[in-house]
Coordinates of C-alpha atoms and ligand atoms in Angstrom, one line a residue:
X1 CA 22.8 5.8 -15.9
X2 CA 24.3 3.9 -13.4
X3 CA 26.3 6.9 -12.0
X4 CA 23.3 9.1 -11.9
X5 CA 21.5 6.3 -10.0
X6 CA 24.8 6.3 -7.1
X7 CA 24.6 10.1 -6.7
X8 CA 20.7 9.9 -6.2
X9 CA 21.5 7.4 -3.3
X10 CA 24.3 9.1 -2.4
X11 CA 22.2 12.2 -1.8
X12 CA 18.5 10.5 -0.7
X13 CA 21.2 9.5 2.4
X14 CA 22.3 12.5 3.2
X15 CA 18.9 13.8 2.9
X16 CA 17.1 11.9 5.1
X17 CA 13.7 12.5 5.6
X18 CA 12.8 15.0 8.2
X19 CA 10.1 12.2 10.8
X20 CA 8.5 14.3 13.6
X21 CA 8.5 12.9 16.9
X22 CA 10.8 10.0 15.6
X23 CA 12.2 9.5 19.1
X24 CA 9.2 8.2 20.7
X25 CA 8.1 6.0 17.2
X26 CA 11.4 4.5 17.4
X27 CA 10.7 3.8 21.4
X28 CA 7.6 2.6 20.3
X29 CA 9.2 0.2 17.8
X30 CA 11.4 -1.0 21.1
X31 CA 8.4 -1.2 23.4
X32 CA 7.8 -4.8 23.4
X33 CA 11.6 -5.2 24.1
X34 CA 11.2 -3.2 26.9
X35 CA 11.8 -6.4 29.9
X36 CA 15.2 -7.4 27.7
X37 CA 16.0 -3.9 27.0
X38 CA 16.2 -3.3 30.2
X39 CA 18.0 -6.7 31.1
X40 CA 20.3 -5.3 28.6
X41 CA 21.5 -2.0 30.3
X42 CA 22.0 -4.7 33.8
X43 CA 24.0 -6.7 32.6
X44 CA 25.9 -4.1 31.2
X45 CA 26.5 -2.7 34.2
X46 CA 26.9 -5.7 36.0
X47 CA 29.3 -6.3 33.6
X48 CA 31.6 -3.1 33.4
X49 CA 31.6 -3.4 37.7
X50 CA 32.6 -6.4 37.6
X51 CA 35.6 -4.6 35.6
X52 CA 36.5 -2.7 37.7
X53 CA 38.4 -5.4 40.4
X54 CA 40.7 -7.3 38.3
X55 CA 43.3 -4.0 37.7
X56 CA 42.9 -3.6 41.1
X57 CA 43.8 -7.3 42.3
X58 CA 46.8 -6.9 39.4
X59 CA 48.7 -4.1 41.6
X60 CA 47.6 -6.9 44.6
X61 CA 49.2 -9.4 42.7
X62 CA 52.6 -7.4 41.9
X63 CA 52.4 -5.2 45.2
X64 CA 52.1 -9.0 47.3
X65 CA 51.8 -11.5 45.1
X66 CA 55.1 -11.5 43.0
X67 CA 56.9 -9.3 44.9
X68 CA 55.9 -8.6 48.6
X69 CA 58.3 -6.0 50.6
X70 CA 59.6 -9.1 52.6
X71 CA 61.7 -10.7 49.5
X72 CA 60.3 -14.0 48.1
X73 CA 57.4 -14.8 46.2
X74 CA 53.8 -15.1 48.5
X75 CA 52.1 -18.4 46.4
X76 CA 48.9 -18.4 48.2
X77 CA 48.3 -15.0 48.1
X78 CA 48.9 -15.0 44.2
X79 CA 47.0 -18.0 43.6
X80 CA 44.1 -16.8 45.4
X81 CA 44.2 -13.7 43.9
X82 CA 45.0 -15.5 40.6
X83 CA 41.8 -17.2 41.1
X84 CA 39.6 -14.6 41.5
X85 CA 40.6 -12.8 38.5
X86 CA 39.9 -15.5 36.1
X87 CA 36.9 -16.5 37.7
X88 CA 35.8 -12.0 37.0
X89 CA 37.2 -12.8 33.5
X90 CA 35.2 -15.8 33.1
X91 CA 31.7 -14.4 34.7
X92 CA 32.4 -10.7 32.8
X93 CA 32.9 -13.2 28.9
X94 CA 29.7 -14.5 30.4
X95 CA 27.9 -12.0 30.8
X96 CA 29.2 -9.9 27.5
X97 CA 27.8 -13.4 25.1
X98 CA 24.3 -13.1 26.9
X99 CA 24.0 -9.6 26.9
X100 CA 24.8 -10.1 22.8
X101 CA 22.3 -12.4 22.3
X102 CA 20.2 -10.1 23.9
X103 CA 20.9 -7.2 22.2
X104 CA 21.2 -9.1 18.9
X105 CA 17.7 -10.7 18.9
X106 CA 16.0 -7.9 20.2
X107 CA 18.1 -6.1 17.0
X108 CA 16.9 -8.4 14.6
X109 CA 13.2 -8.9 15.8
X110 CA 12.4 -5.3 15.4
X111 CA 13.7 -5.3 12.1
X112 CA 11.9 -8.2 11.3
X113 CA 8.8 -6.5 12.8
X114 CA 9.5 -3.7 10.7
X115 CA 10.4 -5.4 7.7
X116 CA 6.6 -6.9 8.0
X117 CA 5.0 -3.9 7.9
X118 CA 6.6 -2.2 5.1
X119 CA 6.1 -5.3 2.6
X120 CA 2.1 -4.8 3.9
X121 CA 2.2 -1.9 3.6
X122 CA 3.4 -1.9 0.3
X123 CA 0.9 -4.3 -0.7
X124 CA -1.4 -2.2 0.3
X125 CA -0.2 0.6 -2.0
X126 CA -1.6 2.1 -5.2
X127 CA -0.5 0.9 -8.6
X128 CA 0.6 4.4 -9.5
X129 CA 2.9 4.7 -6.4
X130 CA 5.3 1.6 -8.3
X131 CA 5.1 3.4 -11.7
X132 CA 6.2 6.4 -10.2
X133 CA 9.4 4.9 -7.8
X134 CA 12.0 2.6 -9.4
X135 CA 11.9 -0.6 -8.1
X136 CA 15.1 -0.5 -7.5
X137 CA 14.6 2.0 -4.4
X138 CA 12.0 0.3 -3.3
X139 CA 14.3 -3.1 -2.6
X140 CA 16.5 -1.0 -1.2
X141 CA 14.6 0.3 1.5
X142 CA 13.1 -3.0 2.4
X143 CA 17.0 -4.9 2.1
X144 CA 19.3 -2.6 2.8
X145 CA 17.9 -0.1 5.0
X146 CA 15.6 -2.4 7.2
X147 CA 18.7 -4.5 7.7
X148 CA 20.5 -1.8 8.9
X149 CA 17.7 -1.2 12.0
X150 CA 19.3 -4.7 13.5
X151 CA 23.0 -2.6 13.6
X152 CA 21.3 0.5 15.4
X153 CA 20.9 -1.8 18.2
X154 CA 23.3 -4.0 18.5
X155 CA 26.4 -1.3 17.4
X156 CA 25.2 1.9 18.9
X157 CA 22.7 1.7 21.4
X158 CA 24.0 -1.3 23.5
X159 CA 27.6 0.8 22.2
X160 CA 26.7 4.1 24.2
X161 CA 25.7 2.4 27.2
X162 CA 28.8 -0.4 27.2
X163 CA 31.1 1.7 26.2
X164 CA 30.5 5.3 28.3
X165 CA 30.2 2.4 31.6
X166 CA 33.4 0.8 31.0
X167 CA 35.3 4.6 30.6
X168 CA 33.2 5.3 34.3
X169 CA 34.9 1.7 35.3
X170 CA 37.9 2.4 34.3
X171 CA 38.3 6.0 34.8
X172 CA 37.2 5.0 38.7
X173 CA 39.7 2.1 38.7
X174 CA 42.6 4.6 37.9
X175 CA 41.5 7.0 40.2
X176 CA 41.9 4.5 43.0
X177 CA 45.4 2.9 41.7
X178 CA 46.8 6.3 41.6
X179 CA 45.0 10.1 40.8
X180 CA 48.1 11.5 39.9
X181 CA 48.8 9.4 37.0
X182 CA 45.5 9.3 35.6
X183 CA 45.9 13.5 35.2
X184 CA 48.6 12.8 33.0
X185 CA 46.4 10.0 30.9
X186 CA 43.6 12.5 30.1
X187 CA 45.7 15.5 29.6
X188 CA 47.1 13.0 26.5
X189 CA 43.7 11.9 25.1
X190 CA 42.9 15.0 22.9
X191 CA 46.2 14.3 20.8
X192 CA 44.2 11.1 20.4
X193 CA 41.0 12.7 19.8
X194 CA 42.2 14.9 17.1
X195 CA 44.3 12.6 15.2
X196 CA 41.3 10.2 15.0
X197 CA 39.0 12.6 14.1
X198 CA 41.2 13.3 11.1
X199 CA 41.5 10.2 9.4
X200 CA 38.1 9.6 10.4
X201 CA 36.8 11.8 8.8
X202 CA 39.2 11.0 5.4
X203 CA 38.2 7.7 6.5
X204 CA 34.6 8.2 5.7
X205 CA 34.8 9.9 2.4
X206 CA 36.8 7.0 1.0
X207 CA 34.3 4.7 2.0
X208 CA 30.8 6.9 0.7
X209 CA 33.5 6.3 -2.8
X210 CA 33.6 2.7 -2.9
X211 CA 30.3 2.0 -2.0
X212 CA 29.1 4.2 -4.8
X213 CA 31.6 2.6 -7.1
X214 CA 30.3 -0.5 -5.7
X215 CA 27.1 0.4 -6.9
X216 CA 27.6 1.4 -9.7
X217 CA 29.6 -1.8 -10.3
X218 CA 26.4 -3.7 -9.3
X219 CA 23.7 -1.9 -11.4
X220 CA 26.0 -2.6 -14.2
X221 CA 26.5 -6.1 -13.2
X222 CA 22.6 -6.5 -13.1
X223 CA 21.8 -4.0 -16.0
X224 CA 24.0 -6.2 -18.7
X225 CA 24.1 -9.9 -17.1
X226 CA 20.3 -9.7 -17.2
X227 CA 19.1 -11.9 -20.4
X228 CA 17.3 -8.7 -21.8
X229 CA 20.3 -6.9 -21.2
X230 CA 22.6 -10.0 -22.7
X231 CA 19.8 -10.0 -26.0
X232 CA 20.5 -5.9 -26.3
X233 CA 24.0 -6.5 -25.9
X234 CA 24.2 -9.3 -28.0
X235 CA 22.0 -7.6 -31.1
X236 CA 23.7 -4.0 -30.7
X237 CA 27.2 -6.5 -30.6
X238 CA 27.9 -4.2 -28.1
X239 CA 29.3 -6.7 -25.4
X240 CA 33.2 -5.0 -26.1
X241 CA 31.2 -1.3 -24.6
X242 CA 29.8 -3.3 -22.4
X243 CA 33.0 -4.7 -20.8
X244 CA 34.6 -0.8 -21.2
X245 CA 32.3 0.2 -19.2
X246 CA 32.1 -2.2 -16.6
X247 CA 36.3 -2.3 -16.7
X248 CA 36.3 1.4 -16.2
X249 CA 34.3 1.1 -13.0
X250 CA 35.9 -1.7 -12.0
X251 CA 39.8 0.1 -11.8
X252 CA 38.0 3.0 -9.4
X253 CA 36.7 -0.4 -7.6
X254 CA 40.4 -1.5 -7.3
X255 CA 42.0 1.7 -6.6
X256 CA 39.2 2.7 -3.8
X257 CA 39.6 -0.6 -2.3
X258 CA 43.5 -0.4 -1.3
X259 CA 42.4 3.0 0.2
X260 CA 40.2 1.9 2.4
X261 CA 42.4 -0.6 2.9
X262 CA 45.3 2.1 4.0
X263 CA 43.3 4.5 5.7
X264 CA 41.8 1.9 7.9
X265 CA 45.9 0.6 8.7
X266 CA 46.9 4.1 9.5
X267 CA 44.0 4.6 11.8
X268 CA 45.3 1.6 13.3
X269 CA 48.9 2.2 13.4
X270 CA 48.0 5.8 15.4
X271 CA 46.1 3.9 17.8
X272 CA 48.7 1.7 18.3
X273 CA 51.8 4.4 18.8
X274 CA 49.4 6.5 21.0
X275 CA 49.1 2.6 23.0
X276 CA 52.5 2.8 23.2
X277 CA 53.3 6.4 23.9
X278 CA 51.1 6.6 27.3
X279 CA 52.8 3.7 29.2
X280 CA 55.8 5.1 28.5
X281 CA 55.1 8.9 29.1
X282 CA 53.4 7.1 32.8
X283 CA 56.6 5.3 33.3
X284 CA 58.8 8.6 33.3
X285 CA 55.7 10.6 35.2
X286 CA 56.2 7.6 38.0
X287 CA 60.2 7.7 38.3
X288 CA 59.7 12.1 39.0
X289 CA 57.2 11.0 41.2
X290 CA 59.0 8.4 42.7
X291 CA 61.5 10.7 43.1
X292 CA 59.4 13.4 44.5
X293 CA 58.2 11.3 48.0
X294 CA 55.0 9.8 46.6
X295 CA 54.4 6.2 47.0
X296 CA 54.2 4.3 43.1
X297 CA 54.5 0.9 43.9
X298 CA 55.6 -1.5 40.3
X299 CA 51.9 -3.1 40.4
X300 CA 50.3 0.2 40.8
X301 CA 51.8 1.0 37.4
X302 CA 51.4 -2.3 35.8
X303 CA 47.6 -2.9 36.5
X304 CA 47.6 1.3 36.2
X305 CA 48.7 1.5 31.6
X306 CA 47.0 -2.0 31.5
X307 CA 43.5 -0.1 32.6
X308 CA 44.4 2.8 30.4
X309 CA 45.7 0.8 26.9
X310 CA 42.1 -0.8 27.9
X311 CA 39.8 2.0 27.8
X312 CA 41.4 3.3 24.5
X313 CA 39.1 1.0 22.1
X314 CA 35.7 2.2 23.9
X315 CA 36.4 5.9 24.6
X316 CA 36.9 5.5 20.3
X317 CA 33.6 4.0 20.3
X318 CA 32.0 6.6 22.3
X319 CA 33.5 9.5 19.9
X320 CA 31.7 7.7 16.9
X321 CA 28.5 7.4 18.8
X322 CA 27.4 10.6 16.7
X323 CA 28.4 9.8 13.6
X324 CA 26.9 6.0 14.3
X325 CA 23.6 8.0 15.7
X326 CA 23.2 10.0 12.7
X327 CA 23.4 6.8 9.5
X328 CA 20.7 5.0 12.6
X329 CA 18.0 8.1 12.6
X330 CA 18.4 8.6 9.2
X331 CA 17.4 5.0 8.3
X332 CA 14.5 4.7 11.1
X333 CA 13.8 8.5 8.9
X334 CA 13.8 6.6 5.3
X335 CA 11.8 3.5 6.8
X336 CA 9.1 5.5 8.6
X337 CA 8.5 7.8 5.3
X338 CA 7.4 4.9 3.4
X339 CA 5.7 3.4 6.5
X340 CA 3.6 6.6 6.6
X341 CA 2.5 6.8 2.9
X342 CA -1.0 7.1 2.4
X343 CA -2.5 5.1 -0.2
X344 CA -4.4 7.3 -2.2
X345 CA -6.5 4.4 -3.4
X346 CA -8.1 2.3 -0.2
X347 CA -11.8 0.9 0.6
X348 CA -13.6 4.1 2.4
X349 CA -14.8 3.3 6.2
X350 CA -18.2 2.6 4.5
X351 CA -17.7 0.7 1.6
X352 CA -19.5 -2.3 0.3
X353 CA -19.1 -5.8 -1.1
X354 CA -20.0 -5.7 -5.2
X355 CA -23.4 -5.9 -5.2
X356 CA -24.6 -9.2 -6.9
X357 CA -28.0 -7.8 -8.8
X358 CA -26.9 -6.4 -12.5
X359 CA -23.2 -8.2 -11.7
X360 CA -20.8 -7.6 -14.8
X361 CA -22.1 -4.8 -16.1
X362 CA -20.1 -1.5 -16.3
X363 CA -20.9 2.1 -16.6
X364 CA -18.5 5.1 -17.6
X365 CA -20.4 8.4 -16.7
X366 CA -18.0 10.9 -18.6
X367 CA -14.8 9.6 -17.3
X368 CA -11.8 12.0 -17.4
X369 CA -8.5 10.2 -16.7
X370 CA -5.2 12.4 -16.0
X371 CA -2.1 9.8 -14.7
X372 CA -0.8 11.4 -11.5
X373 CA 3.2 11.6 -13.0
X374 CA 2.1 12.9 -16.4
X375 CA 4.1 16.1 -17.2
X376 CA 2.5 19.4 -16.3
X377 CA 0.4 20.6 -18.7
X378 CA 0.0 18.0 -20.5
X379 CA -3.9 17.2 -22.2
X380 CA -5.2 13.8 -20.1
X381 CA -5.5 10.5 -21.4
X382 CA -9.2 10.0 -21.1
X383 CA -11.0 13.2 -22.0
X384 CA -14.7 12.4 -20.7
X385 CA -15.7 8.8 -21.6
X386 CA -18.8 7.4 -21.4
X387 CA -20.3 3.8 -21.9
X388 CA -22.3 1.4 -20.9
X389 CA -21.6 -2.5 -21.2
X390 CA -24.5 -5.0 -20.0
X391 CA -23.8 -8.5 -17.9
X392 CA -22.8 -10.6 -20.4
X393 CA -22.1 -8.4 -23.2
X394 CA -18.8 -9.1 -25.4
X395 CA -17.4 -5.8 -25.9
X396 CA -13.8 -4.5 -27.8
X397 CA -11.9 -2.1 -27.4
X398 CA -10.2 -1.3 -30.8
X399 CA -8.3 2.1 -32.4
X400 CA -4.4 3.4 -32.9
X401 CA -2.0 2.3 -29.7
X402 CA -1.3 5.0 -27.3
X403 CA -5.5 6.2 -27.6
X404 CA -6.0 4.9 -23.8
X405 CA -8.1 1.3 -24.1
X406 CA -5.2 0.1 -21.8
X407 CA -5.7 3.4 -19.5
X408 CA -10.0 1.9 -19.7
X409 CA -9.0 -1.4 -18.4
X410 CA -7.0 0.0 -15.3
X411 CA -9.9 2.1 -14.1
X412 CA -12.9 0.0 -13.8
X413 CA -10.4 -3.1 -10.6
X414 CA -9.7 0.9 -9.3
X415 CA -6.2 0.3 -10.2
X416 CA -6.3 4.1 -10.3
X417 CA -9.0 6.7 -9.7
X418 CA -10.9 8.7 -12.2
X419 CA -9.9 12.9 -12.1
X420 CA -12.9 13.2 -12.8
X421 CA -16.7 11.3 -13.8
X422 CA -17.7 8.1 -12.2
X423 CA -17.2 4.7 -13.4
X424 CA -20.0 1.9 -11.8
X425 CA -20.0 -1.5 -11.4
X426 CA -22.9 -3.7 -10.9
X427 CA -24.4 0.3 -10.8
X428 CA -22.6 1.1 -7.9
X429 CA -19.7 3.3 -8.2
X430 CA -16.7 1.7 -7.4
X431 CA -14.9 4.0 -5.3
X432 CA -17.7 3.0 -2.8
X433 CA -17.2 -0.6 -2.8
X434 CA -14.8 -3.2 -1.1
X435 CA -11.5 -3.2 -3.8
X436 CA -10.8 -6.7 -2.8
X437 CA -14.6 -7.9 -3.9
X438 CA -14.2 -6.0 -6.8
X439 CA -10.7 -7.3 -8.2
X440 CA -12.1 -10.7 -7.2
X441 CA -14.8 -9.9 -9.4
X442 CA -12.4 -9.2 -12.6
X443 CA -9.9 -11.1 -14.4
X444 CA -7.5 -10.3 -16.6
X445 CA -5.8 -11.2 -19.9
X446 CA -2.5 -9.7 -20.5
X447 CA 0.1 -9.5 -23.4
X448 CA 2.4 -9.8 -21.3
X449 CA 1.4 -13.1 -19.1
X450 CA 3.7 -13.0 -15.1
X451 CA 4.0 -16.4 -13.7
X452 CA 6.1 -17.4 -10.4
X453 CA 8.7 -19.1 -10.3
X454 CA 6.9 -22.1 -9.0
X455 CA 4.5 -25.4 -10.0
X456 CA 2.2 -24.6 -12.7
X457 CA -0.3 -26.3 -10.2
X458 CA 1.0 -23.3 -7.7
X459 CA 0.5 -21.0 -10.5
X460 CA -2.9 -21.8 -10.9
X461 CA -3.8 -22.5 -7.1
X462 CA -2.6 -18.5 -7.0
X463 CA -6.1 -17.8 -8.2
X464 CA -7.6 -20.9 -5.9
X465 CA -5.7 -21.6 -3.1
X466 CA -8.5 -24.5 -2.7
X467 CA -8.2 -26.0 -5.7
X468 CA -8.3 -29.4 -5.9
X469 CA -6.6 -31.3 -8.9
X470 CA -9.7 -32.2 -10.5
X471 CA -10.4 -28.2 -10.3
X472 CA -7.3 -27.9 -12.2
X473 CA -7.0 -29.9 -14.9
X474 CA -10.1 -28.6 -15.7
X475 CA -9.7 -25.3 -16.4
X476 CA -6.7 -26.1 -17.9
X477 CA -8.5 -28.4 -20.3
X478 CA -10.6 -25.2 -21.0
X479 CA -8.1 -23.3 -22.0
X480 CA -6.4 -25.7 -24.2
X481 CA -3.2 -26.4 -22.3
X482 CA -3.9 -29.8 -20.2
X483 CA -2.4 -31.9 -23.2
X484 CA 0.8 -30.0 -23.3
X485 CA 1.0 -29.9 -19.4
X486 CA -0.1 -33.6 -19.2
X487 CA 3.3 -34.4 -21.8
X488 CA 5.7 -32.8 -18.8
X489 CA 7.6 -35.6 -17.2
X490 CA 6.8 -33.2 -14.3
X491 CA 3.3 -32.3 -15.5
X492 CA 1.6 -29.9 -13.3
X493 CA 4.6 -29.8 -10.6
X494 CA 6.9 -28.8 -13.5
X495 CA 8.7 -25.7 -12.3
X496 CA 8.3 -22.6 -14.6
X497 CA 9.1 -18.7 -14.4
X498 CA 12.7 -17.2 -14.5
X499 CA 14.4 -19.8 -14.1
X500 CA 12.9 -23.1 -14.5
X501 CA 10.9 -24.6 -17.3
X502 CA 10.8 -22.0 -20.0
X503 CA 6.9 -22.1 -21.5
X504 CA 6.1 -20.7 -25.1
X505 CA 4.4 -17.6 -25.3
X506 CA 1.0 -18.8 -26.3
X507 CA 1.6 -21.7 -23.3
X508 CA 2.1 -19.2 -21.1
X509 CA -0.7 -17.8 -22.2
X510 CA -3.6 -20.7 -21.9
X511 CA -1.8 -21.1 -18.4
X512 CA -3.0 -17.9 -17.7
X513 CA -6.2 -18.4 -19.1
X514 CA -7.1 -21.5 -17.3
X515 CA -6.1 -19.4 -13.8
X516 CA -8.3 -16.8 -14.8
X517 CA -10.8 -19.5 -15.5
X518 CA -10.3 -20.8 -11.3
X519 CA -10.6 -17.5 -10.2
X520 CA -13.8 -17.7 -12.2
X521 CA -14.7 -13.9 -12.6
X522 CA -17.9 -11.9 -13.7
X523 CA -15.9 -9.9 -15.7
X524 CA -12.9 -10.6 -17.9
X525 CA -10.3 -8.3 -19.2
X526 CA -8.2 -9.6 -22.2
X527 CA -5.3 -6.6 -22.9
X528 CA -4.3 -8.1 -26.4
X529 CA -4.3 -11.4 -25.1
X530 CA -3.3 -13.1 -28.1
X531 CA -1.1 -10.2 -30.1
X532 CA 2.4 -11.6 -29.3
X533 CA 1.6 -14.5 -30.8
X534 CA 1.8 -16.3 -34.1
X535 CA -0.7 -16.9 -36.0
X536 CA -1.0 -20.6 -35.2
X537 CA -0.7 -20.0 -31.3
X538 CA -3.3 -16.9 -31.4
X539 CA -6.2 -19.3 -33.2
X540 CA -5.4 -21.9 -30.1
X541 CA -5.0 -19.4 -27.1
X542 CA -7.8 -17.8 -29.4
X543 CA -9.9 -20.4 -28.9
X544 CA -10.0 -21.2 -24.7
X545 CA -10.5 -17.4 -24.5
X546 CA -13.5 -17.9 -26.0
X547 CA -14.5 -20.7 -23.4
X548 CA -13.4 -18.7 -20.7
X549 CA -15.1 -15.3 -22.0
X550 CA -18.3 -17.5 -22.3
X551 CA -21.6 -16.5 -20.1
X552 CA -19.5 -13.6 -18.3
X553 CA -18.9 -9.9 -19.1
X554 CA -15.6 -9.4 -21.2
X555 CA -14.1 -6.5 -22.5
X556 CA -11.3 -7.5 -25.2
X557 CA -9.1 -4.6 -25.7
X558 CA -7.9 -5.3 -29.4
X559 CA -5.7 -4.7 -31.7
X560 CA -6.2 -7.4 -34.2
X561 CA -10.3 -6.5 -35.4
X562 CA -10.4 -10.0 -37.1
X563 CA -10.7 -11.4 -33.4
X564 CA -13.6 -8.5 -32.2
X565 CA -16.0 -8.9 -35.2
X566 CA -18.5 -10.7 -33.6
X567 CA -18.6 -8.1 -30.1
X568 CA -21.7 -7.3 -29.1
X569 CA -20.2 -4.0 -28.7
X570 CA -17.5 -2.3 -30.1
X571 CA -16.0 0.9 -29.1
X572 CA -13.2 3.1 -30.9
X573 CA -10.8 5.2 -29.1
X574 CA -9.1 7.5 -30.1
X575 CA -6.9 10.5 -28.4
X576 CA -8.9 9.2 -25.2
X577 CA -12.6 9.9 -26.2
X578 CA -15.0 7.4 -27.8
X579 CA -15.4 8.2 -32.0
X580 CA -17.2 5.4 -32.6
X581 CA -19.2 3.0 -31.2
X582 CA -21.4 0.0 -32.5
X583 CA -21.8 -3.4 -33.8
X584 CA -18.9 -4.3 -36.8
X585 CA -21.4 -4.1 -39.5
X586 CA -22.8 -1.0 -37.8
X587 CA -19.1 0.3 -37.8
X588 CA -18.6 -0.9 -41.2
X589 CA -21.9 1.1 -42.7
X590 CA -20.6 4.3 -40.8
X591 CA -17.4 4.8 -43.1
X592 CA -15.6 6.1 -40.4
X593 CA -12.6 5.5 -38.5
X594 CA -13.3 1.6 -37.8
X595 CA -13.8 1.6 -41.5
X596 CA -10.7 2.3 -42.6
X597 CA -9.0 0.0 -39.9
X598 CA -10.2 -2.7 -41.0
X599 CA -10.0 -1.7 -44.7
X600 CA -6.4 -1.4 -43.7
X601 CA -6.4 -5.1 -42.0
X602 CA -8.3 -6.9 -44.6
X603 CA -5.7 -5.3 -47.3
X604 CA -2.5 -5.9 -45.7
X605 CA -3.1 -9.6 -44.2
Ligands
LIG701 P1 -3.3 2.0 -25.7 O1 -4.0 1.1 -24.6 O2 -5.1 2.3 -26.4 O3 -1.9 1.9 -26.5 P2 -2.8 3.3 -23.3 O4 -4.3 3.1 -22.2 O5 -1.9 2.3 -22.8 O6 -2.9 3.2 -24.8 O7 -2.4 4.9 -23.4 C1 -2.5 5.7 -23.3 C2 -1.6 7.2 -23.1 O8 -1.4 7.3 -22.1 C3 -0.4 7.0 -23.7 O9 -0.4 8.3 -23.8 C4 0.9 6.5 -22.5 O10 2.3 7.2 -22.4 C5 0.2 7.1 -21.4 N1 0.6 6.7 -19.8 C6 0.1 5.0 -19.7 N2 0.6 4.9 -18.7 C7 1.3 5.7 -18.5 C8 1.4 6.2 -16.7 N3 1.9 5.4 -15.7 N4 2.1 7.4 -17.0 C9 1.8 8.2 -17.5 N5 1.2 8.6 -19.0 C10 1.0 6.6 -18.8

């Protein structure tokens, strides 16, 4: 699976989405930082202009300072030239630091803005998006892709401008020094470009493979070194197999890393050799020129070879630009693709708050629902469900697993939209209501309680940020959990969650119930809230739930029928339809599906 993941990721990298007006949109992102960018470009030009001078000064230092025609070195001239050179280099270094600061800060600011934009946008996406998309992929967009954007500015934009200007400046210095030698150097360039291209292609390929192998390793680590992964491996005694899987990938990783280092070294070595060959040829050509009567001083040769060597790296940087641009536009495209996703469930322009009249009334009118990601041709999950729950009623949904009970509970807060039919909340079509207000009126306690890695108090205040300590304790008391919390050394400040204090299943459920009590919603949905608990915890949680459901419309999805015998109304769901409805006694008298289910549970328990 991990291999396929990496392959998919690689393909995704290669096939970035085509975003119209990409350049205009990228420009738009940088728009607020225009001044900093203009200043950066100005600095680049100033820096480049300064760098033209030193080679010419070098020539003069040689020809008039060190080896003047009339004999001994001329110290005052030499000193003057050297001081100017040092001053220019210091100025150039300061400009470099300033420019790097500007590009780094603009790049990172744009990245920060993009990251928060994307995160906020994802928060608004419908639930279906997250069930369809792998968590890893979403995380990678936020972390890797957005992270890569910072590099775009500092690496691509700055290097294009910087290198172009440097190359041009060096070229100008070279021409001033000697146009004949400049021609020699230019003629030799294609050989280097060719070598660099070849080695570059090989390096890119190896880098891709290394990255892929690394992501395989990471994915194995994530899979098998998580709590669930370790439990699975231990319980099926698959540790050896896991080690084997890791070892195979690890061998690849080692081999590729060596290859990568070596390809880098080959690249470097080629450039080094080239850097020493060009001056050698320049010396020979200079000798030939001098013999031919052209005036070429020692200073010219020294200055020329210095500039020419400095020219090499910027030139190679420019050659890489096409690749950099491709990478960065792929990064931008992928981020923009996510930003362009339109949440399929969002407030209508005239969405209204939940009416206060009939609050708690829930109606399903011929609701048909098919999951957006269900396979083609599969039957709908809900096939025409109609029911009404009156305010304050305790309604239960029972039936075999996979019947569609949880789906019913997802549709009420509009986590998904119906395929056809209408769901009304307090008499209004849920699609006409403000989603946040709808959510505020609904509390859910499910089988899997999710607590953040934070203190109990912080987890509780997630429901009501301004709750006082007294509010917290009140809710915890009603949820039968106050005494337990009070017995912890840190009390309400005990950190819970993955890396914190491990609460038992029943304790977690009761914290979740206290959290819902603080939210104080008109409608409470209990989705198999006690089915994962042992019978003692179940009883404690059950009694907390009874307190919680008092005075509000409650929908209980139940596996154990004993918990719903007192319900005002019980809906028996089977195959996406409500097949029976009524009170416990009515349903027993009906002697149908419910009666059979009940008989089975009574006799087996
Ligand atoms: P119940 O709560 O009665 O056990 P559910 O409402 O969870 O049943 O599921 C009803 C059906 O919908 C099941 O067949 C399940 O496989 C399917 N289902 C649930 N979630 C999804 C989903 N995200 N995408 C596609 N099908 C789903």
